[in-house]
CSV table of C-alpha atoms in Angstrom, one decimal:
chain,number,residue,atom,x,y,z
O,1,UNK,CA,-23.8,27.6,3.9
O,2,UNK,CA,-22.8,27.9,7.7
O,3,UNK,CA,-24.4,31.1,9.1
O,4,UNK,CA,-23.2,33.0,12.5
O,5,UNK,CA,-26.0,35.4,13.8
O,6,UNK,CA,-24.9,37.8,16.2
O,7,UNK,CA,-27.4,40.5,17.7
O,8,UNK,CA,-26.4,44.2,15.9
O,9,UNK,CA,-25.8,46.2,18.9
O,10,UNK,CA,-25.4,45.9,22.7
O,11,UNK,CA,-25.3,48.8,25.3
O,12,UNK,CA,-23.4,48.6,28.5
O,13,UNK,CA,-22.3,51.1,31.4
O,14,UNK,CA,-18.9,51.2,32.6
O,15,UNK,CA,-17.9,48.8,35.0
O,16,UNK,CA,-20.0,46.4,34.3
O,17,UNK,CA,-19.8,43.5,32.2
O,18,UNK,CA,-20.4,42.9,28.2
O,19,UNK,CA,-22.3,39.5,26.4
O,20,UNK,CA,-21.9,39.0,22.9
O,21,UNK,CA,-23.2,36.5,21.8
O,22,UNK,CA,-22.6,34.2,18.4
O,23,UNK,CA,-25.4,31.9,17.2
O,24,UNK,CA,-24.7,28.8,15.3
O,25,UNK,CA,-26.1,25.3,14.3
O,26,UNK,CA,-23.7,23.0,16.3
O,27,UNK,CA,-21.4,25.8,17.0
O,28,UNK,CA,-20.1,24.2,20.2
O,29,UNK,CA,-18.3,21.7,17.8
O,30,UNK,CA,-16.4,24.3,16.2
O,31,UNK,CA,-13.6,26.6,17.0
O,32,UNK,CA,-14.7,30.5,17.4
O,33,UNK,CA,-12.0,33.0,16.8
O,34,UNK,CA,-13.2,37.0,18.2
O,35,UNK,CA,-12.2,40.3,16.3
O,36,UNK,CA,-12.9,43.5,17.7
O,37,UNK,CA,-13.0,46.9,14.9
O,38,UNK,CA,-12.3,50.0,16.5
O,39,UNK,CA,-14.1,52.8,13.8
O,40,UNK,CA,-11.1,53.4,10.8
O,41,UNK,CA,-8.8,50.5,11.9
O,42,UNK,CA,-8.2,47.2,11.0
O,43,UNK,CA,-9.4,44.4,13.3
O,44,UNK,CA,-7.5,43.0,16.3
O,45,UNK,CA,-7.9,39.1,17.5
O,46,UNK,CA,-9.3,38.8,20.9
O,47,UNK,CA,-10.2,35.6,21.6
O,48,UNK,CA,-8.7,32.3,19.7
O,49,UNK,CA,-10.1,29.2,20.0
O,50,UNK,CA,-12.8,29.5,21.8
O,51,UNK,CA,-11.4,31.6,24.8
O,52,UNK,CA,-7.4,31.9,24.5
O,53,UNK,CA,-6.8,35.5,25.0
O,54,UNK,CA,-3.5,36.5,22.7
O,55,UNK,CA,-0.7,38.2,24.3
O,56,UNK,CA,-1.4,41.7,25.2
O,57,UNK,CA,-5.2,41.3,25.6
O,58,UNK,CA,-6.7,42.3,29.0
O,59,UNK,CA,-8.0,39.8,31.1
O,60,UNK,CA,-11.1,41.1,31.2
O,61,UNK,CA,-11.9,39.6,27.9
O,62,UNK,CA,-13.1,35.8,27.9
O,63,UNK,CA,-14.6,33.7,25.5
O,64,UNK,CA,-17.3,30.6,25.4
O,65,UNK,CA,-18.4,28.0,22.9
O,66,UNK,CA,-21.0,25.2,23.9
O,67,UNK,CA,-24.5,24.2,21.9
O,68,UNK,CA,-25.2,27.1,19.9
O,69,UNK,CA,-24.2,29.7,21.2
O,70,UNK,CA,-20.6,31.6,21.8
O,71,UNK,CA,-20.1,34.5,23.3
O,72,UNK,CA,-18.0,36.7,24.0
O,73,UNK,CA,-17.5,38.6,27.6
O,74,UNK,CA,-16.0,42.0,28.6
O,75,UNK,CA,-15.8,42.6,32.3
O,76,UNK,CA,-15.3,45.9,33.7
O,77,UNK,CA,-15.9,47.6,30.3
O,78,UNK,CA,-14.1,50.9,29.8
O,79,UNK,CA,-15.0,53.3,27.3
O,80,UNK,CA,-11.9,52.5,24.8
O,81,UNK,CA,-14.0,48.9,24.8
O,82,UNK,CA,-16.6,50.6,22.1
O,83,UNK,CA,-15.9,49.0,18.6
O,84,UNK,CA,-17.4,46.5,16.6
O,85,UNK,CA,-17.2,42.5,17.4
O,86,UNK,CA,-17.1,39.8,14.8
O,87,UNK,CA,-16.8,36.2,15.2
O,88,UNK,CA,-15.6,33.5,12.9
O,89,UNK,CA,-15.4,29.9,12.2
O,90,UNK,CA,-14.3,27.9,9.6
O,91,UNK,CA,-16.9,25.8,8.0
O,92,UNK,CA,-15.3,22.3,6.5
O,93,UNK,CA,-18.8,21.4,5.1
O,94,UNK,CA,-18.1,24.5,2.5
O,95,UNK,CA,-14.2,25.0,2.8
O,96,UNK,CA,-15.3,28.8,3.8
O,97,UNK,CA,-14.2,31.2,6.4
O,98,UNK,CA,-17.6,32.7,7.8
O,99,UNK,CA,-17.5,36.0,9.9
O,100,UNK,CA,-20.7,36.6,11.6
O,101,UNK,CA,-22.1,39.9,11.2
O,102,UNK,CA,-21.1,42.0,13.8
O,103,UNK,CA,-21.9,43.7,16.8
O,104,UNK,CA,-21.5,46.8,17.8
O,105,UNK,CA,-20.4,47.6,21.6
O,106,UNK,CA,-21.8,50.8,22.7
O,107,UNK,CA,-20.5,51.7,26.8
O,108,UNK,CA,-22.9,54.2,28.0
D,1,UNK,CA,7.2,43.2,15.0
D,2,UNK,CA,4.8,41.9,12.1
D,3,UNK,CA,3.9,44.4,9.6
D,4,UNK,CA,1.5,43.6,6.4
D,5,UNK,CA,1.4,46.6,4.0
D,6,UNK,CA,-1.2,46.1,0.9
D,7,UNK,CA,-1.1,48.4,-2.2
D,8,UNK,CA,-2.1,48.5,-5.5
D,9,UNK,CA,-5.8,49.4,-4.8
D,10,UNK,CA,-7.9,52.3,-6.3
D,11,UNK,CA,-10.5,53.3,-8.6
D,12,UNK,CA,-11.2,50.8,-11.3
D,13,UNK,CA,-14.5,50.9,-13.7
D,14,UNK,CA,-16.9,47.6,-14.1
D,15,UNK,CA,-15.7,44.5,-15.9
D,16,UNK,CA,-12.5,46.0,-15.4
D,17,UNK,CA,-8.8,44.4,-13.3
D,18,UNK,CA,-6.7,44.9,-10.5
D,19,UNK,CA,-4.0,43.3,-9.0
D,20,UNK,CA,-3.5,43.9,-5.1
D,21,UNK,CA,-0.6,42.8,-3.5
D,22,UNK,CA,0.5,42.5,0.4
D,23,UNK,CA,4.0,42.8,1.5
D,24,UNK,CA,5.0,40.9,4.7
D,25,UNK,CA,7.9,41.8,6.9
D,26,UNK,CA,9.2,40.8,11.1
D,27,UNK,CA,8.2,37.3,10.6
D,28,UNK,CA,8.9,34.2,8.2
D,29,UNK,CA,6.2,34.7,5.9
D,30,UNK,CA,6.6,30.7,4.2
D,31,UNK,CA,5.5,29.0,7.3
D,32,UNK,CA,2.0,30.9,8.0
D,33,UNK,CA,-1.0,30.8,5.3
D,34,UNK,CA,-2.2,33.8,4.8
D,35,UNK,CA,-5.9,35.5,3.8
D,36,UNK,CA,-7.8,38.5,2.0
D,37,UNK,CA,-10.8,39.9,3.9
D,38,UNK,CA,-12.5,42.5,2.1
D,39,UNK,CA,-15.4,45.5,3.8
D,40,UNK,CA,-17.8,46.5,1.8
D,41,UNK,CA,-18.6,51.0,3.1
D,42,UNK,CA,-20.6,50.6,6.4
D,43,UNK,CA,-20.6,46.3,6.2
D,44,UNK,CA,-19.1,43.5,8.2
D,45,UNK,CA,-16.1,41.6,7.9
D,46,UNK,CA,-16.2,39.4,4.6
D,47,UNK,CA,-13.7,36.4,3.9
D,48,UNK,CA,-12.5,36.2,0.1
D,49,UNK,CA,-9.8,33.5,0.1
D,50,UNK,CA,-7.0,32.1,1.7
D,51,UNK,CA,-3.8,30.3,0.7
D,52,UNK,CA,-1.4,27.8,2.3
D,53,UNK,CA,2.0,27.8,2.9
D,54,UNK,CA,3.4,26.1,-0.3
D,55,UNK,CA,0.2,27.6,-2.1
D,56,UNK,CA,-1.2,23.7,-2.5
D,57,UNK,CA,-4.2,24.6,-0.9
D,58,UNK,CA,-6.6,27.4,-2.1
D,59,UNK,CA,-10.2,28.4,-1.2
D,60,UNK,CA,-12.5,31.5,-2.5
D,61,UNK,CA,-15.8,32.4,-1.4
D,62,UNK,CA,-18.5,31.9,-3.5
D,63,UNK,CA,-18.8,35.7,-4.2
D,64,UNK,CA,-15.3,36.0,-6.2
D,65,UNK,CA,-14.9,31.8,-7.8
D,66,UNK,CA,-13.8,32.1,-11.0
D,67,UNK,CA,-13.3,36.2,-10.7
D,68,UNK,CA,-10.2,36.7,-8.2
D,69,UNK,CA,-6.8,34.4,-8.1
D,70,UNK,CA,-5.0,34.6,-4.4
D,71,UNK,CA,-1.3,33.6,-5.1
D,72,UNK,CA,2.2,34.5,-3.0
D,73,UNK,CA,5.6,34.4,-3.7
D,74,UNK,CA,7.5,33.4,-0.7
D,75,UNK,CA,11.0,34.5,-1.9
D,76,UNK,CA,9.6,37.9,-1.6
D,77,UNK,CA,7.6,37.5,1.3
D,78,UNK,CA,4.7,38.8,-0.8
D,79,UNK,CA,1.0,38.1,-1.2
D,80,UNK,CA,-1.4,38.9,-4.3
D,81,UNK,CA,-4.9,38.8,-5.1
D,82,UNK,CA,-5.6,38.6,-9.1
D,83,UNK,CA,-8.9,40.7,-9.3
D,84,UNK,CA,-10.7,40.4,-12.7
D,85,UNK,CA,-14.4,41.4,-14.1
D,86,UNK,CA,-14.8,43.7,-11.0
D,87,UNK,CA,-18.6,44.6,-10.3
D,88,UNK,CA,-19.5,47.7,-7.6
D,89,UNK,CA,-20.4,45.4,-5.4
D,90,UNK,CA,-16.6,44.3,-4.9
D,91,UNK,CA,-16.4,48.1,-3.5
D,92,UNK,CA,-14.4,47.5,-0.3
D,93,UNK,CA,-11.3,47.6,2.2
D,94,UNK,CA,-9.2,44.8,1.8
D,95,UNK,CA,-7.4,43.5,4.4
D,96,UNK,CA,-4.5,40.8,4.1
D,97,UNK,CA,-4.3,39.2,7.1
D,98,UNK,CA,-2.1,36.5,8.2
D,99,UNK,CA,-2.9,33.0,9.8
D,100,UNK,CA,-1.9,31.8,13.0
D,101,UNK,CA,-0.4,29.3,11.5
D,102,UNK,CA,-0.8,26.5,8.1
D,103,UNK,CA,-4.5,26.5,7.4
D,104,UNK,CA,-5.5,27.6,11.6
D,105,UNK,CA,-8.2,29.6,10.4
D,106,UNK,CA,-7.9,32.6,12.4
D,107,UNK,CA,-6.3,35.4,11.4
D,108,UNK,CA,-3.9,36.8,14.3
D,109,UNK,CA,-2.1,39.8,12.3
D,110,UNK,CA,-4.1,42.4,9.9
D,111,UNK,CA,-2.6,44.7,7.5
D,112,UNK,CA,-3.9,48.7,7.5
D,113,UNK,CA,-6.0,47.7,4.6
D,114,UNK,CA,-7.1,48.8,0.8
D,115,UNK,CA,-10.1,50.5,-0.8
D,116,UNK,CA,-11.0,49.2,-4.3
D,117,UNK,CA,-13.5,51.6,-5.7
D,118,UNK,CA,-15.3,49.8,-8.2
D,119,UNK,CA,-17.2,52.7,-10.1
D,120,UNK,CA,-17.8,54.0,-13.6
């Protein structure tokens, strides 16, 4: 089955700028969809294929697929930016949704 | 504005059922497909199954085949999730969430979520 790695946790100070990344044989070829969990809610879409922000989304989030690798960028991160990060594909090859793991945004 | 309210979840003992349904509201709920995610206590997101609009298409992940049964009724704008021979490892918040469209694959709209205790 399709597997998305993403690194557990990454630190950043305010201001600057966020990289998640989302690891994936091929996953350039396939359409990445971004979630961000703030702790006790339910999870809010980010980023849509590849890097279409929906409506109401800052600006400062943007999205990138190529290889096998995807990430996910925050720019000027503020401290409301700290939640958790999943990404997601769909797999054809198994007719399955896969989230990735998760990774927790920490600002400093 | 798109609301997704789940109920029906709660404490349930091993081997045992439990039927969790999703009401849908602020949007025409027969032209989207919609989705359960589940989270296990202190876990990532999971996918457990999705559904298209007319319910002709159906996919489970491996974990629940043969256990859970998505279906929806879109008269009543409502979405289910048949949960049978439960095991504590299907301890978790469920989420319905709804697709951006028929079979998109992302899931723009979430409701609050569920806990199923699965315990004896």
């Amino acid at each position: 089955s399709y597997v998305l790695t993403q690194p557990p946790s990454v630190s950043v100070a305010p201001g600057k700028t966020a990289r998640i990344t989302c690891g994936g044989n091929n996953i350039g070829n396939k359409s990445v969809h971004w979630y961000q969990q703030k702790p006790g809610q339910a999870p809010v879409l980010v980023i849509y294929y590849d890097s279409d922000r929906p409506s109401g989304i800052p600006e400062r989030f943007s999205g990138s697929n190529s290889g096998n690798t995807a990430t996910l960028t925050i720019s000027r991160v503020e401290a409301g930016d700290e939640a958790d990060y999943y990404c997601q594909v769909w797999d054809s090859s198994s007719d399955h949704v896969v989230f990735g793991g998760g990774t927790k945004l920490t600002v400093l | 504005e798109v609301q997704l309210v789940e109920s029906g979840g709660g404490l349930v003992k091993p081997g045992g059922s439990l039927r969790l349904s999703c009401a849908a509201s602020g949007f025409t709920f027969s032209s989207y497909s919609m989705n359960w995610v589940r989270q296990a206590p202190g876990k990532g997101l999971e996918w457990v199954s999705s559904i298209s609009i007319s319910s002709t298409y159906i996919y489970y992940a491996d974990s629940v085949k043969g256990r859970f049964t998505i279906s929806r009724d879109n008269a009543k704008n409502s979405l289910y999730l048949q949960m049978n021979s439960l095991r504590a490892e299907d301890t978790a918040v469920y989420y319905c969430a709804r697709d951006s469209g028929d079979l998109e694959w992302l899931c723009d709209s979430w409701g609050q979520g569920m806990l199923v205790t699965v315990s004896s």
